[in-house]
Coordinates of C-alpha atoms in Angstrom, one line a residue:
M1 CA 51.9 22.8 -28.7
I2 CA 54.8 25.2 -29.2
Y3 CA 56.3 28.2 -27.6
S4 CA 55.6 31.3 -29.6
K5 CA 58.5 32.5 -31.8
Y6 CA 57.7 36.0 -30.6
N7 CA 58.2 35.5 -26.9
I8 CA 60.9 37.5 -25.3
Y9 CA 62.2 36.1 -21.9
V10 CA 63.7 38.1 -19.1
R11 CA 64.8 36.7 -15.8
T12 CA 63.8 38.9 -12.9
K13 CA 65.9 39.7 -9.9
S14 CA 63.6 37.6 -7.7
N15 CA 64.3 34.5 -9.8
G16 CA 61.1 34.7 -11.7
L17 CA 60.5 35.3 -15.3
L18 CA 58.9 38.0 -17.5
I19 CA 57.6 36.9 -20.9
Y20 CA 56.7 39.6 -23.5
N21 CA 54.8 38.3 -26.6
T22 CA 55.4 40.9 -29.4
L23 CA 52.7 39.4 -31.7
Y24 CA 49.9 40.0 -29.1
G25 CA 51.5 42.8 -27.1
R26 CA 51.2 40.9 -23.8
V27 CA 53.5 40.8 -20.8
I28 CA 53.1 38.3 -18.0
K29 CA 55.2 37.8 -15.0
L30 CA 55.9 34.3 -13.4
T31 CA 57.0 34.1 -9.8
E32 CA 59.9 31.8 -8.9
E33 CA 57.4 29.1 -7.8
Y34 CA 55.8 29.1 -11.2
Y35 CA 59.1 29.5 -13.1
N36 CA 60.1 26.2 -11.5
Q37 CA 57.1 24.6 -13.1
L38 CA 58.1 25.7 -16.5
D39 CA 60.1 23.8 -19.1
L40 CA 61.3 26.1 -21.8
T41 CA 62.4 23.1 -24.0
N42 CA 59.0 21.4 -24.1
P43 CA 55.7 23.1 -23.2
E44 CA 54.0 19.8 -22.5
N45 CA 56.3 19.3 -19.5
C46 CA 54.9 22.4 -17.8
S47 CA 52.5 22.1 -14.9
K48 CA 48.9 22.2 -16.0
E49 CA 48.4 25.5 -14.3
V50 CA 51.3 27.2 -16.1
L51 CA 50.4 25.5 -19.4
A52 CA 46.9 26.8 -19.1
F53 CA 48.1 30.4 -18.1
L54 CA 50.6 30.7 -21.0
S55 CA 48.2 29.2 -23.5
S56 CA 45.5 31.8 -22.5
N57 CA 48.0 34.5 -23.2
N58 CA 49.1 32.9 -26.6
M59 CA 52.7 32.4 -25.4
I60 CA 52.1 28.7 -25.8
T61 CA 50.2 28.1 -29.0
T62 CA 50.0 26.0 -32.2
E63 CA 51.9 26.7 -35.4
E64 CA 48.6 27.1 -37.3
S65 CA 47.2 29.6 -34.8
E66 CA 50.4 31.6 -34.7
N67 CA 50.6 31.8 -38.4
E68 CA 47.0 32.9 -38.7
R69 CA 47.6 35.7 -36.3
L70 CA 50.8 36.7 -38.0
N71 CA 49.2 36.8 -41.4
F72 CA 46.5 39.1 -40.0
A73 CA 49.1 41.4 -38.5
E74 CA 51.1 41.5 -41.7
T75 CA 48.1 42.2 -44.0
R76 CA 47.0 45.0 -41.7
F77 CA 50.5 46.5 -41.7
V78 CA 50.9 46.1 -45.5
N79 CA 47.5 47.6 -46.2
K80 CA 48.4 50.7 -44.2
I81 CA 51.7 51.1 -46.0
N82 CA 50.0 50.8 -49.4
S83 CA 47.3 53.2 -48.6
T84 CA 49.3 55.9 -47.0
L85 CA 52.2 58.2 -48.0
F86 CA 54.5 59.0 -45.1
I87 CA 56.2 62.4 -45.8
T88 CA 58.7 64.1 -43.5
L89 CA 58.6 67.6 -44.6
I90 CA 61.8 69.7 -44.0
P91 CA 61.2 73.3 -45.3
S92 CA 64.7 74.3 -44.2
F93 CA 67.5 73.5 -41.8
K94 CA 67.3 77.0 -40.3
C95 CA 66.6 77.1 -36.6
N96 CA 66.0 79.8 -34.0
F97 CA 68.0 77.7 -31.4
N98 CA 71.7 77.1 -30.9
C99 CA 71.9 73.6 -29.3
P100 CA 75.5 72.3 -28.8
Y101 CA 74.5 68.7 -29.5
C102 CA 72.6 69.3 -32.8
Y103 CA 74.0 67.4 -35.8
E104 CA 72.3 69.6 -38.5
N105 CA 73.9 72.3 -40.6
H106 CA 71.8 75.3 -39.8
A107 CA 74.0 77.5 -42.1
S108 CA 72.5 75.9 -45.1
K109 CA 70.6 78.3 -47.3
D110 CA 68.4 75.6 -49.0
M111 CA 64.7 76.3 -48.6
L112 CA 61.6 74.7 -50.1
N113 CA 59.7 77.1 -52.4
Q114 CA 56.2 77.0 -53.8
N115 CA 57.4 75.2 -57.0
N116 CA 58.7 72.4 -54.8
Y117 CA 55.4 72.2 -52.9
N118 CA 53.4 72.3 -56.2
N119 CA 55.5 69.6 -57.7
I120 CA 55.1 67.3 -54.7
V121 CA 51.3 67.8 -54.7
D122 CA 51.1 66.8 -58.4
E123 CA 53.3 63.7 -57.7
I124 CA 51.1 62.7 -54.7
I125 CA 47.9 63.0 -56.9
S126 CA 49.5 60.7 -59.5
T127 CA 49.8 57.8 -57.0
N128 CA 46.1 57.6 -56.3
I129 CA 46.9 57.3 -52.7
K130 CA 44.4 59.4 -50.7
N131 CA 45.9 59.2 -47.2
V132 CA 48.9 61.4 -46.4
N133 CA 50.8 61.4 -43.1
I134 CA 52.9 64.5 -42.8
H135 CA 55.6 64.9 -40.2
L136 CA 57.0 68.4 -40.0
F137 CA 60.7 68.5 -39.2
G138 CA 63.6 71.0 -39.4
G139 CA 65.6 72.9 -38.4
E140 CA 62.6 74.5 -36.7
P141 CA 59.6 73.9 -39.0
L142 CA 57.4 76.5 -37.3
L143 CA 59.7 79.3 -38.8
F144 CA 57.9 78.4 -42.0
I145 CA 54.4 77.9 -40.8
N146 CA 52.8 80.0 -43.5
D147 CA 54.4 78.1 -46.3
I148 CA 53.5 74.8 -44.6
C149 CA 49.9 75.9 -44.3
I150 CA 49.7 76.8 -48.0
F151 CA 51.0 73.3 -48.8
L152 CA 48.5 71.6 -46.5
D153 CA 45.7 73.7 -48.0
K154 CA 46.5 72.4 -51.4
L155 CA 46.3 68.8 -50.1
K156 CA 43.0 69.5 -48.5
E157 CA 41.6 71.0 -51.7
K158 CA 42.4 67.8 -53.4
D159 CA 40.5 65.8 -50.7
F160 CA 43.5 64.1 -49.2
E161 CA 43.0 62.7 -45.7
I162 CA 45.8 64.3 -43.6
T163 CA 47.2 63.0 -40.4
G164 CA 50.6 63.8 -38.9
G165 CA 52.9 65.3 -36.4
I166 CA 55.7 67.7 -35.8
T167 CA 59.1 67.7 -34.1
T168 CA 59.5 71.3 -32.8
N169 CA 61.5 73.0 -30.1
G170 CA 58.1 74.5 -28.9
Y171 CA 59.2 78.0 -28.6
L172 CA 56.9 79.3 -31.4
L173 CA 54.1 76.9 -30.5
N174 CA 51.6 79.4 -29.2
E175 CA 47.9 78.6 -29.0
E176 CA 47.0 80.1 -32.4
V177 CA 49.8 78.0 -34.2
F178 CA 48.8 74.9 -32.2
N179 CA 45.1 75.1 -33.2
K180 CA 46.0 75.8 -36.8
L181 CA 48.0 72.6 -36.9
L182 CA 45.2 70.7 -35.3
E183 CA 42.9 71.9 -38.1
Y184 CA 45.2 70.3 -40.6
G185 CA 45.3 66.9 -38.8
I186 CA 48.7 67.5 -37.2
T187 CA 47.9 66.1 -33.7
S188 CA 51.2 64.5 -32.6
F189 CA 53.9 66.7 -31.2
Q190 CA 57.5 66.1 -29.9
I191 CA 58.9 69.0 -27.9
T192 CA 62.2 69.0 -26.0
I193 CA 62.8 70.3 -22.6
D194 CA 66.3 69.5 -21.3
G195 CA 65.8 69.3 -17.5
N196 CA 65.1 72.1 -15.2
K197 CA 65.2 75.8 -16.2
E198 CA 68.9 76.3 -15.5
S199 CA 70.1 73.2 -17.4
H200 CA 67.7 73.7 -20.2
N201 CA 68.7 77.3 -20.8
K202 CA 72.4 76.3 -21.1
T203 CA 71.8 73.7 -23.9
R204 CA 68.7 75.0 -25.6
K205 CA 69.1 78.7 -26.0
L206 CA 68.1 81.1 -28.8
L207 CA 70.6 82.1 -31.5
N208 CA 71.2 85.4 -29.6
G209 CA 71.7 83.5 -26.3
G210 CA 68.3 84.2 -24.9
E211 CA 66.5 81.8 -22.6
T212 CA 63.8 79.5 -23.8
Y213 CA 62.5 77.4 -20.9
S214 CA 59.8 79.6 -19.5
T215 CA 58.3 80.3 -23.0
I216 CA 58.1 76.7 -23.9
L217 CA 56.7 75.6 -20.6
Q218 CA 54.0 78.3 -20.7
N219 CA 53.1 77.2 -24.3
L220 CA 52.6 73.7 -23.1
I221 CA 50.6 74.8 -20.1
N222 CA 48.3 76.9 -22.4
I223 CA 47.9 73.9 -24.7
S224 CA 47.1 71.6 -21.8
H225 CA 43.9 73.7 -21.2
D226 CA 42.7 72.9 -24.7
D227 CA 40.0 70.1 -24.8
S228 CA 41.1 68.8 -28.3
K229 CA 42.5 65.3 -29.0
F230 CA 46.3 65.3 -29.4
N231 CA 49.3 63.7 -27.9
I232 CA 52.5 65.4 -26.9
V233 CA 55.8 63.7 -26.1
V234 CA 58.0 65.8 -24.0
R235 CA 61.5 64.7 -24.7
C236 CA 64.2 65.3 -22.2
N237 CA 67.8 64.8 -23.5
L238 CA 70.1 63.4 -20.9
D239 CA 73.7 64.7 -20.6
S240 CA 76.0 65.9 -17.9
L241 CA 74.1 69.2 -17.7
T242 CA 70.5 67.8 -17.2
E243 CA 68.7 68.0 -13.9
V244 CA 65.9 65.6 -14.5
N245 CA 64.6 65.3 -11.0
E246 CA 63.9 69.0 -10.7
F247 CA 62.2 69.1 -14.1
L248 CA 59.9 66.2 -13.0
K249 CA 58.5 68.5 -10.4
D250 CA 57.3 70.8 -13.0
Y251 CA 56.1 68.0 -15.3
I252 CA 54.1 66.4 -12.5
C253 CA 52.6 69.8 -11.4
Y254 CA 51.3 70.7 -14.8
F255 CA 50.9 67.6 -17.0
N256 CA 50.8 64.4 -15.0
N257 CA 47.1 64.1 -14.8
D258 CA 46.8 64.8 -18.6
K259 CA 47.3 61.4 -20.4
R260 CA 47.7 63.3 -23.7
F261 CA 51.2 64.0 -22.5
S262 CA 54.0 61.5 -22.1
L263 CA 57.7 61.8 -21.2
L264 CA 60.6 60.5 -23.2
L265 CA 64.0 60.5 -21.4
Y266 CA 66.7 60.0 -24.1
P267 CA 70.5 59.9 -24.1
V268 CA 72.2 62.6 -26.1
S269 CA 73.8 60.8 -29.1
N270 CA 76.8 62.0 -31.1
W271 CA 75.5 61.7 -34.6
N272 CA 78.0 64.2 -35.9
E273 CA 81.7 64.2 -35.2
S274 CA 81.6 68.0 -34.7
S275 CA 79.1 67.7 -31.8
N276 CA 80.1 69.3 -28.6
C277 CA 78.4 66.7 -26.4
E278 CA 79.0 63.0 -25.9
T279 CA 76.8 60.3 -24.7
L280 CA 77.2 59.8 -21.0
I281 CA 74.4 57.3 -20.3
S282 CA 73.3 54.1 -22.0
K283 CA 69.7 53.2 -22.5
E284 CA 70.1 50.3 -19.9
E285 CA 71.5 52.8 -17.3
L286 CA 68.7 55.2 -18.1
F287 CA 66.1 52.5 -17.4
K288 CA 67.7 51.5 -14.2
N289 CA 67.8 55.1 -13.0
Y290 CA 64.5 56.4 -14.1
T291 CA 61.9 53.8 -15.3
K292 CA 60.8 52.9 -11.8
K293 CA 60.7 56.5 -10.7
L294 CA 58.4 57.5 -13.6
K295 CA 56.1 54.6 -12.9
D296 CA 56.0 55.3 -9.2
E297 CA 55.1 59.0 -10.0
H298 CA 52.4 57.7 -12.5
I299 CA 54.1 59.5 -15.3
K300 CA 53.2 58.2 -18.7
D301 CA 56.4 56.8 -20.1
S302 CA 56.9 57.1 -23.8
Y303 CA 59.0 53.9 -23.9
L304 CA 56.0 51.9 -22.7
T305 CA 54.0 53.2 -25.7
T306 CA 56.9 52.4 -28.1
Y307 CA 58.2 49.1 -26.9
I308 CA 55.0 47.5 -25.8
N309 CA 52.1 49.2 -27.6
G310 CA 53.6 50.6 -30.8
L311 CA 55.8 49.8 -33.7
L312 CA 59.6 49.9 -33.9
C313 CA 59.9 50.7 -37.5
C314 CA 62.2 53.4 -38.9
D315 CA 60.2 56.2 -40.4
F316 CA 61.9 55.8 -43.7
S317 CA 62.0 52.1 -44.1
F318 CA 58.7 51.8 -46.1
P319 CA 58.6 52.3 -49.8
T320 CA 55.9 54.8 -49.2
S321 CA 57.9 56.9 -46.9
F322 CA 60.4 59.7 -47.7
A323 CA 61.7 63.1 -46.6
L324 CA 61.2 66.2 -48.8
L325 CA 64.5 68.0 -48.2
P326 CA 65.1 71.8 -48.3
N327 CA 66.9 71.4 -51.7
G328 CA 63.7 70.0 -53.2
K329 CA 65.1 66.4 -53.5
V330 CA 64.0 63.3 -51.7
G331 CA 66.0 61.7 -48.8
F332 CA 65.5 58.7 -46.6
C333 CA 66.8 59.8 -43.2
T334 CA 66.7 62.7 -40.8
I335 CA 70.2 62.0 -39.6
D336 CA 72.1 61.2 -42.8
F337 CA 71.7 63.9 -45.4
S338 CA 74.5 62.8 -47.7
K339 CA 73.9 64.0 -51.3
D340 CA 74.7 60.5 -52.7
K341 CA 71.6 59.2 -50.9
Q342 CA 69.3 61.8 -52.3
I343 CA 67.2 61.3 -55.5
E344 CA 65.0 63.6 -57.7
V345 CA 61.3 63.7 -56.7
N346 CA 60.1 62.3 -60.0
D347 CA 62.5 59.4 -59.8
Y348 CA 61.2 58.5 -56.4
F349 CA 57.5 58.5 -57.4
S350 CA 58.3 56.6 -60.6
N351 CA 59.8 53.9 -58.5
L352 CA 57.1 54.0 -56.0
K353 CA 54.2 53.5 -58.5
S354 CA 55.9 50.5 -60.0
N355 CA 56.5 48.8 -56.6
L356 CA 53.2 49.1 -54.8
N357 CA 52.3 45.5 -54.1
Q358 CA 51.9 43.3 -51.0
K359 CA 54.3 40.6 -51.7
S360 CA 57.4 42.8 -52.0
L361 CA 56.6 44.4 -48.6
I362 CA 57.1 41.1 -46.6
I363 CA 60.7 40.5 -45.5
D364 CA 60.7 36.8 -44.9
E365 CA 64.3 36.7 -43.6
C366 CA 63.2 38.5 -40.4
K367 CA 60.2 36.3 -39.5
T368 CA 62.1 34.2 -37.0
C369 CA 63.2 37.2 -34.9
P370 CA 61.1 37.8 -31.8
L371 CA 60.8 41.5 -32.6
Y372 CA 59.4 40.8 -36.1
P373 CA 55.8 41.8 -35.2
K374 CA 57.1 45.1 -33.9
C375 CA 58.8 46.2 -37.1
F376 CA 58.1 43.5 -39.8
G377 CA 61.8 43.9 -40.8
Y378 CA 61.7 47.6 -41.4
G379 CA 64.4 48.8 -39.0
C380 CA 66.9 51.6 -39.2
K381 CA 68.6 51.8 -42.6
K382 CA 71.6 53.7 -41.3
R383 CA 72.7 51.0 -38.9
D384 CA 73.9 47.5 -39.5
K385 CA 70.8 45.4 -39.2
S386 CA 72.1 42.5 -37.0
N387 CA 73.8 44.9 -34.5
H388 CA 70.8 47.2 -34.5
C389 CA 68.4 44.3 -33.8
D390 CA 70.6 42.9 -31.0
S391 CA 70.8 46.4 -29.4
L392 CA 67.1 47.0 -29.7
L393 CA 66.3 43.6 -28.2
N394 CA 68.6 44.3 -25.3
N395 CA 67.0 47.7 -24.7
V396 CA 63.5 46.1 -24.7
K397 CA 64.6 43.6 -22.2
A398 CA 66.2 46.3 -20.0
F399 CA 63.0 48.3 -20.1
L400 CA 60.8 45.3 -19.3
L401 CA 63.0 44.4 -16.3
E402 CA 62.7 47.7 -14.7
Y403 CA 59.1 48.6 -15.6
F404 CA 57.4 45.3 -14.7
L405 CA 59.3 44.6 -11.5

């Protein structure tokens, strides 16, 4: 008998212990009484009751059993990567908003044209991959909804299975546009509302200075009346201007009984040296201040979906994932658009077709990390792996501690 390599241990404030197993996605809580019956150096020295409980939750296991489960998870992960193209589509960096913390260059005149779209369709066809996951990004992608629909129509004509999502400010997401996206398989939405009406309208205003809060909120209310299957993450960026508590009243009033909606509270990050905002709250501070409150209010917390039920992979870490940039080239990040990290579309697909095999997709050096089943080694390319993994592990522990108190 061994302790699973994929157990994450967090001591509670009441001298108990939380154990989160990332391979099975299970979280258990031991009281101080049962923690004192635990020997983390040798599972065979645990009390019979604790041993049976941890074994039933696969936190104490055998090497053979764990390897079998891990192989199953890896195979499922690799099959999904090999059978799906993950495309982040950025028609342009233009936006109808003027947010002070945005890192993008909205003055860029680059814009995808129909030749770019036709070229990418031809390249997709050449891979023999039939599943395409499209994530619409910008700038504000809905400024170019007609061009996007023409592109998606071409994919549908070639019998591609389309799934996907969109990151949008929500201002143009009326019912007609929303239903059109659903028809194409775009069912996941991330929309930002920065606190209450007053604080939001200071940070997320139109180019002409106009207010946006009421329009976005009404769009979301209208969407909530639709019976279709979709999921919407309402992101609230935290900085010194944000009034979260007042916004929560609106959120609870309109969306809290609709489990298709979840809330993501996120610190503003200075990804660009010219940003006018600085990060004023860490993830750990955020969890201490808000995680319990969201749980007490029965608000669906997006961090629970990500840290416990989902994957922690970077969108661009797979060989089958890329961004189609406004200049018609391929990039591999929605934060770093450096020209030296861009390649031609045909070069990307040429490399892709010669590297689609299971063996090359497994990153053995990461297998001893407790987070391995959450990302399979495919973390953020922009950050140093060791520092990023340590930071991510600390964030997961901080969330566990507050959520499962």
